[in-house]
Amino acid sequence: MFDVKRILSRSWHILWSYRVLWIFGFMLALGVGGGNSGGNSNYSPGDRDRAMAEWRTDWQSLHGKDAAQILQEVFRWVGQEVQKFQAEYPVEFSMIVAAILAALVVILLFSLLTTFLRYVAETASIRMVDEYEQTGKKVGFRQGWRYGWSRAAWRLFLTDLLVNIPLLILFVILGLMIWWIVTSALSGVESSLITSLIAGIGLAFLSTFIVIVLLVILYVLRDFAWRMIALEGMGVMDSLRNALGLVRRQWKNVGLMWLVMLGLRILWTIVFFILILPLLIVSILTAVGGLLVAIIPSLLTAGIASLLSAPNYWPWVFAAIVGLPLFAVVAFSPILLVQGWGLIYQSSVWTLTYRELKTIEAMSISEQETPESQIGG
């Protein structure tokens, strides 16, 4: 018999007794969960008025043109303004471009690192909880990392990518709806604008509702598929097919657990927001550690930027770009740790649910085979 209470209480016990999992929960939280305006400017009020007059003239000249022509004019105007800024402030323009590129590189590297850690941690936590249930054995961080550092982590990522395709489609649909409404507004035809607003908003709500329902189902399938990949070595498509079969056969038990987890997730969200304030107070203390961690990379970055002839305060801008993610991770580590507890508990619940459903199905098959063997005897 499917015992929800036992699964929840056992997952709670695992969370507090198997503390190495907290490290992987921290990694999960990382993955789930990341100037100066120009003191030398001589921009006078007369220049500003003249620029506003030019802007009004340019805007009035757009009246009566279609959307494509308007966009061309807008891009032309933006290009002209950028060229003016570059001509008047060449050093600031170069530094802004370099800072934007540096920020994009840092964001990309940080995103890749946290994504990598997320799926390694997910794989490790699934295998560690499963092994603990089978043998009662607790492993250390090194062995847990070995469990996560595997081909299964890559398959978990691919599975997640496939499952989230409807979300990408929704973004495309919403983008097209916005484009339709904007082009209708720019056309100047009131009837076209009203039609696009009514139809666009209606289609946006309908598509959003459909995608949300679909994602709820797909995320349940994903949770079981991940465990089939991590524990049974299945491929991506095989795990999704088998997860679909398992959910079909055990839809009552799966639905019950989903409803229970939905309620717990809502309760946890409320508790987490209550804890935010004390956690932020604790983060004031950990911010000191964040400064110590970030100071060396930041100083190195500032030194390199100075050697590359970055003027004035710009070396410190680049230092902040590099040091801020490191500082944030350490400073807000209490919040990430508590968030990781919730993620580890959720992962443990679904791992134990998967084990329970497999046991129920194995017992069912055994009961069906036993009468046949007795008749044969």
mmCIF file of C-alpha atoms in Angstrom:
data_model
loop_
_atom_site.group_PDB
_atom_site.id
_atom_site.type_symbol
_atom_site.label_atom_id
_atom_site.label_comp_id
_atom_site.label_asym_id
_atom_site.label_seq_id
_atom_site.Cartn_x
_atom_site.Cartn_y
_atom_site.Cartn_z
ATOM 1 C CA MET A 1 0.000 0.000 0.000
ATOM 2 C CA PHE A 2 1.256 3.485 -0.938
ATOM 3 C CA ASP A 3 2.191 5.226 2.330
ATOM 4 C CA VAL A 4 2.506 8.987 1.826
ATOM 5 C CA LYS A 5 3.084 9.688 5.506
ATOM 6 C CA ARG A 6 6.001 7.258 5.689
ATOM 7 C CA ILE A 7 7.621 8.786 2.596
ATOM 8 C CA LEU A 8 7.329 12.321 3.973
ATOM 9 C CA SER A 9 8.617 11.423 7.429
ATOM 10 C CA ARG A 10 11.454 9.321 6.008
ATOM 11 C CA SER A 11 12.503 12.167 3.698
ATOM 12 C CA TRP A 12 12.483 14.499 6.688
ATOM 13 C CA HIS A 13 14.714 12.087 8.600
ATOM 14 C CA ILE A 14 17.114 11.816 5.658
ATOM 15 C CA LEU A 15 17.339 15.607 5.355
ATOM 16 C CA TRP A 16 18.455 16.107 8.953
ATOM 17 C CA SER A 17 20.510 12.956 9.446
ATOM 18 C CA TYR A 18 22.384 12.888 6.116
ATOM 19 C CA ARG A 19 24.031 16.300 6.269
ATOM 20 C CA VAL A 20 26.434 15.783 3.389
ATOM 21 C CA LEU A 21 23.340 16.223 1.229
ATOM 22 C CA TRP A 22 23.220 19.847 2.389
ATOM 23 C CA ILE A 23 26.250 20.606 0.225
ATOM 24 C CA PHE A 24 24.503 19.227 -2.829
ATOM 25 C CA GLY A 25 21.369 21.120 -1.820
ATOM 26 C CA PHE A 26 23.441 24.307 -1.826
ATOM 27 C CA MET A 27 24.549 23.478 -5.367
ATOM 28 C CA LEU A 28 20.941 22.854 -6.381
ATOM 29 C CA ALA A 29 19.932 26.236 -4.972
ATOM 30 C CA LEU A 30 22.699 27.900 -6.982
ATOM 31 C CA GLY A 31 21.521 26.235 -10.166
ATOM 32 C CA VAL A 32 17.818 26.774 -9.605
ATOM 33 C CA GLY A 33 18.029 29.781 -8.309
ATOM 34 C CA GLY A 34 22.550 33.887 -10.204
ATOM 35 C CA GLY A 35 28.252 54.187 -12.774
ATOM 36 C CA ASN A 36 28.822 57.058 -12.967
ATOM 37 C CA SER A 37 26.688 59.165 -15.294
ATOM 38 C CA GLY A 38 29.666 61.137 -16.577
ATOM 39 C CA GLY A 39 31.147 63.897 -14.434
ATOM 40 C CA ASN A 40 33.016 65.384 -17.397
ATOM 41 C CA SER A 41 29.843 66.028 -19.402
ATOM 42 C CA ASN A 42 29.131 69.581 -20.602
ATOM 43 C CA TYR A 43 25.563 68.824 -21.688
ATOM 44 C CA SER A 44 23.713 72.133 -21.187
ATOM 45 C CA PRO A 45 19.932 72.792 -20.893
ATOM 46 C CA GLY A 46 20.031 74.392 -24.339
ATOM 47 C CA ASP A 47 21.491 71.219 -25.809
ATOM 48 C CA ARG A 48 18.815 69.186 -24.071
ATOM 49 C CA ASP A 49 15.993 71.384 -25.435
ATOM 50 C CA ARG A 50 17.443 71.229 -28.919
ATOM 51 C CA ALA A 51 17.710 67.429 -28.675
ATOM 52 C CA MET A 52 14.088 67.181 -27.516
ATOM 53 C CA ALA A 53 12.969 69.334 -30.417
ATOM 54 C CA GLU A 54 14.857 67.095 -32.835
ATOM 55 C CA TRP A 55 13.300 64.023 -31.213
ATOM 56 C CA ARG A 56 9.779 65.463 -31.573
ATOM 57 C CA THR A 57 10.470 66.289 -35.202
ATOM 58 C CA ASP A 58 11.743 62.769 -35.865
ATOM 59 C CA TRP A 59 8.710 61.246 -34.128
ATOM 60 C CA GLN A 60 6.264 63.380 -36.087
ATOM 61 C CA SER A 61 7.965 62.328 -39.318
ATOM 62 C CA LEU A 62 7.060 58.708 -38.539
ATOM 63 C CA HIS A 63 3.327 59.357 -38.750
ATOM 64 C CA GLY A 64 1.687 57.510 -41.617
ATOM 65 C CA LYS A 65 4.500 55.009 -42.129
ATOM 66 C CA ASP A 66 4.137 51.251 -41.721
ATOM 67 C CA ALA A 67 5.793 49.207 -38.956
ATOM 68 C CA ALA A 68 8.842 48.212 -41.017
ATOM 69 C CA GLN A 69 9.576 51.813 -41.964
ATOM 70 C CA ILE A 70 9.102 52.955 -38.368
ATOM 71 C CA LEU A 71 11.533 50.330 -37.095
ATOM 72 C CA GLN A 72 14.069 51.350 -39.729
ATOM 73 C CA GLU A 73 13.729 54.977 -38.599
ATOM 74 C CA VAL A 74 14.060 54.024 -34.944
ATOM 75 C CA PHE A 75 17.186 51.947 -35.603
ATOM 76 C CA ARG A 76 18.608 54.784 -37.701
ATOM 77 C CA TRP A 77 17.962 57.269 -34.907
ATOM 78 C CA VAL A 78 19.519 54.982 -32.277
ATOM 79 C CA GLY A 79 22.548 54.459 -34.491
ATOM 80 C CA GLN A 80 22.980 58.180 -34.939
ATOM 81 C CA GLU A 81 22.773 58.793 -31.190
ATOM 82 C CA VAL A 82 25.342 56.065 -30.521
ATOM 83 C CA GLN A 83 27.668 57.562 -33.128
ATOM 84 C CA LYS A 84 27.270 61.018 -31.556
ATOM 85 C CA PHE A 85 28.103 59.642 -28.119
ATOM 86 C CA GLN A 86 31.098 57.750 -29.502
ATOM 87 C CA ALA A 87 32.395 60.883 -31.234
ATOM 88 C CA GLU A 88 32.006 63.107 -28.150
ATOM 89 C CA TYR A 89 33.141 60.568 -25.533
ATOM 90 C CA PRO A 90 35.331 57.971 -27.290
ATOM 91 C CA VAL A 91 37.007 56.722 -24.099
ATOM 92 C CA GLU A 92 33.750 56.317 -22.170
ATOM 93 C CA PHE A 93 32.152 54.590 -25.159
ATOM 94 C CA SER A 94 35.011 52.067 -25.414
ATOM 95 C CA MET A 95 34.889 51.399 -21.677
ATOM 96 C CA ILE A 96 31.111 50.894 -21.707
ATOM 97 C CA VAL A 97 31.392 48.403 -24.558
ATOM 98 C CA ALA A 98 34.215 46.563 -22.766
ATOM 99 C CA ALA A 99 32.258 46.511 -19.487
ATOM 100 C CA ILE A 100 29.147 45.142 -21.198
ATOM 101 C CA LEU A 101 31.191 42.410 -22.897
ATOM 102 C CA ALA A 102 32.928 41.563 -19.610
ATOM 103 C CA ALA A 103 29.589 41.350 -17.804
ATOM 104 C CA LEU A 104 28.167 39.075 -20.498
ATOM 105 C CA VAL A 105 31.196 36.774 -20.263
ATOM 106 C CA VAL A 106 30.955 36.625 -16.457
ATOM 107 C CA ILE A 107 27.213 35.938 -16.598
ATOM 108 C CA LEU A 108 27.734 33.208 -19.207
ATOM 109 C CA LEU A 109 30.504 31.503 -17.239
ATOM 110 C CA PHE A 110 28.565 31.738 -13.973
ATOM 111 C CA SER A 111 25.432 30.328 -15.638
ATOM 112 C CA LEU A 112 27.365 27.430 -17.156
ATOM 113 C CA LEU A 113 29.011 26.645 -13.811
ATOM 114 C CA THR A 114 25.785 26.729 -11.799
ATOM 115 C CA THR A 115 23.946 24.662 -14.430
ATOM 116 C CA PHE A 116 26.725 22.067 -14.332
ATOM 117 C CA LEU A 117 26.619 21.963 -10.524
ATOM 118 C CA ARG A 118 22.830 21.629 -10.517
ATOM 119 C CA TYR A 119 22.674 18.434 -12.558
ATOM 120 C CA VAL A 120 25.695 16.893 -10.857
ATOM 121 C CA ALA A 121 24.076 17.615 -7.481
ATOM 122 C CA GLU A 122 20.702 16.265 -8.632
ATOM 123 C CA THR A 123 22.262 13.015 -9.824
ATOM 124 C CA ALA A 124 24.340 12.675 -6.660
ATOM 125 C CA SER A 125 21.400 13.291 -4.309
ATOM 126 C CA ILE A 126 19.205 10.749 -6.109
ATOM 127 C CA ARG A 127 21.868 8.043 -5.909
ATOM 128 C CA MET A 128 22.872 8.855 -2.336
ATOM 129 C CA VAL A 129 19.288 8.730 -1.044
ATOM 130 C CA ASP A 130 18.601 5.502 -2.944
ATOM 131 C CA GLU A 131 21.751 3.847 -1.586
ATOM 132 C CA TYR A 132 20.961 5.018 1.937
ATOM 133 C CA GLU A 133 17.514 3.432 1.692
ATOM 134 C CA GLN A 134 18.927 0.161 0.361
ATOM 135 C CA THR A 135 21.927 -0.300 2.629
ATOM 136 C CA GLY A 136 21.710 2.375 5.340
ATOM 137 C CA LYS A 137 25.153 3.544 4.232
ATOM 138 C CA LYS A 138 26.085 7.218 4.206
ATOM 139 C CA VAL A 139 28.854 8.364 1.897
ATOM 140 C CA GLY A 140 31.060 11.433 2.089
ATOM 141 C CA PHE A 141 31.177 14.368 -0.274
ATOM 142 C CA ARG A 142 33.896 12.870 -2.446
ATOM 143 C CA GLN A 143 31.949 9.683 -3.121
ATOM 144 C CA GLY A 144 28.754 11.681 -3.615
ATOM 145 C CA TRP A 145 30.529 13.847 -6.179
ATOM 146 C CA ARG A 146 31.588 10.699 -8.003
ATOM 147 C CA TYR A 147 27.957 9.610 -8.095
ATOM 148 C CA GLY A 148 27.025 12.930 -9.648
ATOM 149 C CA TRP A 149 29.990 13.278 -12.005
ATOM 150 C CA SER A 150 28.688 10.856 -14.599
ATOM 151 C CA ARG A 151 26.984 10.530 -17.942
ATOM 152 C CA ALA A 152 23.666 10.419 -16.093
ATOM 153 C CA ALA A 153 24.034 14.118 -15.152
ATOM 154 C CA TRP A 154 24.300 15.006 -18.847
ATOM 155 C CA ARG A 155 21.178 12.945 -19.564
ATOM 156 C CA LEU A 156 19.323 14.729 -16.782
ATOM 157 C CA PHE A 157 20.184 18.017 -18.475
ATOM 158 C CA LEU A 158 18.963 16.771 -21.866
ATOM 159 C CA THR A 159 15.737 15.495 -20.311
ATOM 160 C CA ASP A 160 15.136 18.872 -18.681
ATOM 161 C CA LEU A 161 15.824 20.565 -22.008
ATOM 162 C CA LEU A 162 13.207 18.446 -23.795
ATOM 163 C CA VAL A 163 10.626 18.923 -21.065
ATOM 164 C CA ASN A 164 10.964 22.726 -21.212
ATOM 165 C CA ILE A 165 10.404 22.988 -24.975
ATOM 166 C CA PRO A 166 6.729 24.036 -24.429
ATOM 167 C CA LEU A 167 7.997 26.941 -22.328
ATOM 168 C CA LEU A 168 10.172 28.090 -25.226
ATOM 169 C CA ILE A 169 7.197 27.795 -27.572
ATOM 170 C CA LEU A 170 5.133 29.906 -25.164
ATOM 171 C CA PHE A 171 7.761 32.657 -25.203
ATOM 172 C CA VAL A 172 7.702 32.640 -29.004
ATOM 173 C CA ILE A 173 3.891 32.856 -29.032
ATOM 174 C CA LEU A 174 3.869 35.721 -26.517
ATOM 175 C CA GLY A 175 6.543 37.516 -28.526
ATOM 176 C CA LEU A 176 4.466 37.203 -31.686
ATOM 177 C CA MET A 177 1.385 38.473 -29.839
ATOM 178 C CA ILE A 178 3.310 41.520 -28.582
ATOM 179 C CA TRP A 179 4.677 42.139 -32.073
ATOM 180 C CA TRP A 180 1.145 41.960 -33.508
ATOM 181 C CA ILE A 181 -0.214 44.440 -30.974
ATOM 182 C CA VAL A 182 2.709 46.846 -31.417
ATOM 183 C CA THR A 183 2.493 46.810 -35.218
ATOM 184 C CA SER A 184 -1.262 47.374 -34.994
ATOM 185 C CA ALA A 185 -0.720 50.326 -32.671
ATOM 186 C CA LEU A 186 1.912 51.811 -34.977
ATOM 187 C CA SER A 187 -0.359 51.428 -38.003
ATOM 188 C CA GLY A 188 -2.702 54.056 -36.567
ATOM 189 C CA VAL A 189 -5.854 52.044 -37.419
ATOM 190 C CA GLU A 190 -8.025 51.923 -34.293
ATOM 191 C CA SER A 191 -10.067 48.884 -35.372
ATOM 192 C CA SER A 192 -6.891 46.922 -36.060
ATOM 193 C CA LEU A 193 -5.510 47.826 -32.626
ATOM 194 C CA ILE A 194 -8.706 46.756 -30.831
ATOM 195 C CA THR A 195 -8.826 43.457 -32.748
ATOM 196 C CA SER A 196 -5.169 42.700 -32.041
ATOM 197 C CA LEU A 197 -5.572 43.542 -28.333
ATOM 198 C CA ILE A 198 -8.629 41.339 -27.828
ATOM 199 C CA ALA A 199 -7.350 38.433 -29.912
ATOM 200 C CA GLY A 200 -3.759 38.731 -28.700
ATOM 201 C CA ILE A 201 -4.627 38.828 -25.007
ATOM 202 C CA GLY A 202 -7.098 35.958 -25.439
ATOM 203 C CA LEU A 203 -4.574 33.800 -27.291
ATOM 204 C CA ALA A 204 -1.874 34.687 -24.753
ATOM 205 C CA PHE A 205 -4.040 33.563 -21.808
ATOM 206 C CA LEU A 206 -5.159 30.396 -23.597
ATOM 207 C CA SER A 207 -1.658 29.388 -24.650
ATOM 208 C CA THR A 208 -0.308 30.178 -21.174
ATOM 209 C CA PHE A 209 -2.974 27.990 -19.536
ATOM 210 C CA ILE A 210 -2.314 25.098 -21.931
ATOM 211 C CA VAL A 211 1.454 25.287 -21.439
ATOM 212 C CA ILE A 212 1.115 25.428 -17.631
ATOM 213 C CA VAL A 213 -1.040 22.289 -17.589
ATOM 214 C CA LEU A 214 1.349 20.559 -19.977
ATOM 215 C CA LEU A 215 4.385 21.540 -17.920
ATOM 216 C CA VAL A 216 2.814 20.200 -14.714
ATOM 217 C CA ILE A 217 2.463 16.797 -16.377
ATOM 218 C CA LEU A 218 5.892 16.939 -18.000
ATOM 219 C CA TYR A 219 7.630 17.916 -14.753
ATOM 220 C CA VAL A 220 6.120 14.893 -13.004
ATOM 221 C CA LEU A 221 7.338 12.689 -15.854
ATOM 222 C CA ARG A 222 10.741 14.367 -15.649
ATOM 223 C CA ASP A 223 11.092 13.632 -11.930
ATOM 224 C CA PHE A 224 10.537 9.915 -12.525
ATOM 225 C CA ALA A 225 12.623 9.914 -15.711
ATOM 226 C CA TRP A 226 15.538 11.432 -13.804
ATOM 227 C CA ARG A 227 15.438 8.574 -11.311
ATOM 228 C CA MET A 228 15.284 5.974 -14.063
ATOM 229 C CA ILE A 229 18.348 7.581 -15.628
ATOM 230 C CA ALA A 230 20.303 7.911 -12.379
ATOM 231 C CA LEU A 231 19.357 4.561 -10.832
ATOM 232 C CA GLU A 232 18.744 2.285 -13.804
ATOM 233 C CA GLY A 233 21.021 3.797 -16.450
ATOM 234 C CA MET A 234 18.275 4.439 -19.003
ATOM 235 C CA GLY A 235 18.602 6.824 -21.922
ATOM 236 C CA VAL A 236 16.663 10.054 -22.248
ATOM 237 C CA MET A 237 13.821 8.869 -24.484
ATOM 238 C CA ASP A 238 13.557 5.440 -22.835
ATOM 239 C CA SER A 239 13.295 7.046 -19.408
ATOM 240 C CA LEU A 240 10.525 9.401 -20.550
ATOM 241 C CA ARG A 241 8.569 6.518 -22.132
ATOM 242 C CA ASN A 242 8.940 4.369 -19.033
ATOM 243 C CA ALA A 243 8.042 7.308 -16.785
ATOM 244 C CA LEU A 244 4.881 7.842 -18.820
ATOM 245 C CA GLY A 245 3.982 4.157 -18.415
ATOM 246 C CA LEU A 246 4.620 4.273 -14.673
ATOM 247 C CA VAL A 247 2.493 7.388 -14.221
ATOM 248 C CA ARG A 248 -0.336 5.843 -16.268
ATOM 249 C CA ARG A 249 -0.347 2.695 -14.166
ATOM 250 C CA GLN A 250 0.031 4.499 -10.836
ATOM 251 C CA TRP A 251 -1.799 7.721 -11.627
ATOM 252 C CA LYS A 252 -3.787 7.711 -8.374
ATOM 253 C CA ASN A 253 -0.691 7.408 -6.187
ATOM 254 C CA VAL A 254 1.272 9.863 -8.328
ATOM 255 C CA GLY A 255 -1.600 12.367 -8.300
ATOM 256 C CA LEU A 256 -1.950 12.066 -4.543
ATOM 257 C CA MET A 257 1.755 12.688 -4.003
ATOM 258 C CA TRP A 258 1.714 15.620 -6.426
ATOM 259 C CA LEU A 259 -1.148 17.246 -4.518
ATOM 260 C CA VAL A 260 0.615 16.691 -1.193
ATOM 261 C CA MET A 261 3.857 18.163 -2.566
ATOM 262 C CA LEU A 262 1.959 21.124 -4.014
ATOM 263 C CA GLY A 263 0.535 21.900 -0.586
ATOM 264 C CA LEU A 264 3.945 21.477 1.059
ATOM 265 C CA ARG A 265 5.540 23.697 -1.561
ATOM 266 C CA ILE A 266 3.025 26.457 -0.853
ATOM 267 C CA LEU A 267 3.608 26.065 2.894
ATOM 268 C CA TRP A 268 7.389 26.085 2.382
ATOM 269 C CA THR A 269 7.162 29.263 0.285
ATOM 270 C CA ILE A 270 5.322 31.021 3.112
ATOM 271 C CA VAL A 271 7.831 29.796 5.714
ATOM 272 C CA PHE A 272 10.757 30.764 3.493
ATOM 273 C CA PHE A 273 9.513 34.329 3.101
ATOM 274 C CA ILE A 274 9.080 34.555 6.869
ATOM 275 C CA LEU A 275 12.683 33.416 7.278
ATOM 276 C CA ILE A 276 14.040 35.889 4.712
ATOM 277 C CA LEU A 277 14.462 38.737 7.208
ATOM 278 C CA PRO A 278 16.501 36.781 9.820
ATOM 279 C CA LEU A 279 18.471 35.168 6.998
ATOM 280 C CA LEU A 280 19.318 38.592 5.604
ATOM 281 C CA ILE A 281 20.525 39.629 9.063
ATOM 282 C CA VAL A 282 22.796 36.579 9.149
ATOM 283 C CA SER A 283 23.929 37.476 5.627
ATOM 284 C CA ILE A 284 25.408 40.694 7.019
ATOM 285 C CA LEU A 285 27.942 38.511 8.838
ATOM 286 C CA THR A 286 28.616 36.237 5.881
ATOM 287 C CA ALA A 287 29.087 39.345 3.731
ATOM 288 C CA VAL A 288 32.466 39.739 5.441
ATOM 289 C CA GLY A 289 33.436 36.328 4.114
ATOM 290 C CA GLY A 290 32.109 37.361 0.712
ATOM 291 C CA LEU A 291 34.424 40.361 0.711
ATOM 292 C CA LEU A 292 37.406 38.174 1.634
ATOM 293 C CA VAL A 293 36.599 35.723 -1.151
ATOM 294 C CA ALA A 294 36.014 38.408 -3.788
ATOM 295 C CA ILE A 295 38.821 40.807 -2.903
ATOM 296 C CA ILE A 296 41.729 38.950 -4.533
ATOM 297 C CA PRO A 297 40.021 38.280 -7.903
ATOM 298 C CA SER A 298 38.710 41.864 -7.870
ATOM 299 C CA LEU A 299 42.139 43.385 -7.194
ATOM 300 C CA LEU A 300 43.713 41.223 -9.896
ATOM 301 C CA THR A 301 41.038 42.316 -12.350
ATOM 302 C CA ALA A 302 41.553 45.983 -11.452
ATOM 303 C CA GLY A 303 45.327 45.611 -11.871
ATOM 304 C CA ILE A 304 44.966 43.989 -15.293
ATOM 305 C CA ALA A 305 42.486 46.672 -16.395
ATOM 306 C CA SER A 306 44.931 49.373 -15.282
ATOM 307 C CA LEU A 307 47.715 47.751 -17.302
ATOM 308 C CA LEU A 308 45.392 47.784 -20.309
ATOM 309 C CA SER A 309 45.043 51.573 -19.945
ATOM 310 C CA ALA A 310 41.539 51.671 -18.464
ATOM 311 C CA PRO A 311 41.217 55.296 -17.199
ATOM 312 C CA ASN A 312 39.838 56.813 -14.005
ATOM 313 C CA TYR A 313 37.424 54.543 -12.106
ATOM 314 C CA TRP A 314 36.964 51.964 -14.878
ATOM 315 C CA PRO A 315 39.398 49.360 -13.427
ATOM 316 C CA TRP A 316 37.120 49.221 -10.367
ATOM 317 C CA VAL A 317 34.060 48.779 -12.584
ATOM 318 C CA PHE A 318 35.659 45.666 -14.099
ATOM 319 C CA ALA A 319 36.710 44.543 -10.624
ATOM 320 C CA ALA A 320 33.091 44.806 -9.453
ATOM 321 C CA ILE A 321 31.862 42.827 -12.456
ATOM 322 C CA VAL A 322 34.201 39.937 -11.600
ATOM 323 C CA GLY A 323 33.926 40.107 -7.819
ATOM 324 C CA LEU A 324 30.188 40.653 -7.405
ATOM 325 C CA PRO A 325 29.081 37.050 -8.233
ATOM 326 C CA LEU A 326 31.669 35.627 -5.803
ATOM 327 C CA PHE A 327 30.621 38.068 -3.112
ATOM 328 C CA ALA A 328 26.910 37.333 -3.656
ATOM 329 C CA VAL A 329 27.328 33.545 -3.387
ATOM 330 C CA VAL A 330 29.151 33.760 -0.050
ATOM 331 C CA ALA A 331 27.161 36.676 1.356
ATOM 332 C CA PHE A 332 23.801 35.053 0.648
ATOM 333 C CA SER A 333 24.953 31.532 1.494
ATOM 334 C CA PRO A 334 22.513 31.272 4.459
ATOM 335 C CA ILE A 335 19.591 31.873 2.113
ATOM 336 C CA LEU A 336 20.992 29.403 -0.426
ATOM 337 C CA LEU A 337 21.514 26.801 2.309
ATOM 338 C CA VAL A 338 17.914 27.040 3.531
ATOM 339 C CA GLN A 339 16.639 26.954 -0.043
ATOM 340 C CA GLY A 340 18.805 23.888 -0.595
ATOM 341 C CA TRP A 341 17.111 22.120 2.334
ATOM 342 C CA GLY A 342 13.795 22.452 0.568
ATOM 343 C CA LEU A 343 15.231 21.178 -2.718
ATOM 344 C CA ILE A 344 16.897 18.176 -1.090
ATOM 345 C CA TYR A 345 13.696 17.297 0.760
ATOM 346 C CA GLN A 346 11.713 17.511 -2.468
ATOM 347 C CA SER A 347 14.251 15.364 -4.321
ATOM 348 C CA SER A 348 14.234 12.777 -1.526
ATOM 349 C CA VAL A 349 10.428 12.601 -1.550
ATOM 350 C CA TRP A 350 10.344 11.832 -5.271
ATOM 351 C CA THR A 351 13.185 9.319 -4.971
ATOM 352 C CA LEU A 352 11.364 7.460 -2.192
ATOM 353 C CA THR A 353 8.102 7.747 -4.146
ATOM 354 C CA TYR A 354 9.763 6.136 -7.140
ATOM 355 C CA ARG A 355 11.137 3.333 -4.974
ATOM 356 C CA GLU A 356 7.705 2.806 -3.375
ATOM 357 C CA LEU A 357 5.922 2.622 -6.732
ATOM 358 C CA LYS A 358 8.485 0.153 -8.068
ATOM 359 C CA THR A 359 7.967 -2.004 -4.981
ATOM 360 C CA ILE A 360 4.177 -1.895 -5.385
ATOM 361 C CA GLU A 361 4.447 -2.950 -9.029
ATOM 362 C CA ALA A 362 6.900 -5.730 -8.202
ATOM 363 C CA MET A 363 4.550 -7.067 -5.503
ATOM 364 C CA SER A 364 1.631 -6.883 -7.931
ATOM 365 C CA ILE A 365 3.527 -8.902 -10.532
ATOM 366 C CA SER A 366 4.559 -11.406 -7.864
ATOM 367 C CA GLU A 367 0.948 -11.837 -6.720
ATOM 368 C CA GLN A 368 -0.175 -12.427 -10.298
ATOM 369 C CA GLU A 369 2.516 -15.032 -10.893
ATOM 370 C CA THR A 370 1.999 -16.912 -7.607
ATOM 371 C CA PRO A 371 -1.444 -18.415 -8.402
ATOM 372 C CA GLU A 372 -0.195 -19.572 -11.797
ATOM 373 C CA SER A 373 2.773 -21.314 -10.229
ATOM 374 C CA GLN A 374 0.501 -22.978 -7.671
ATOM 375 C CA ILE A 375 -1.829 -24.211 -10.419
ATOM 376 C CA GLY A 376 1.116 -25.470 -12.377
ATOM 377 C CA GLY A 377 2.395 -27.322 -9.279
#
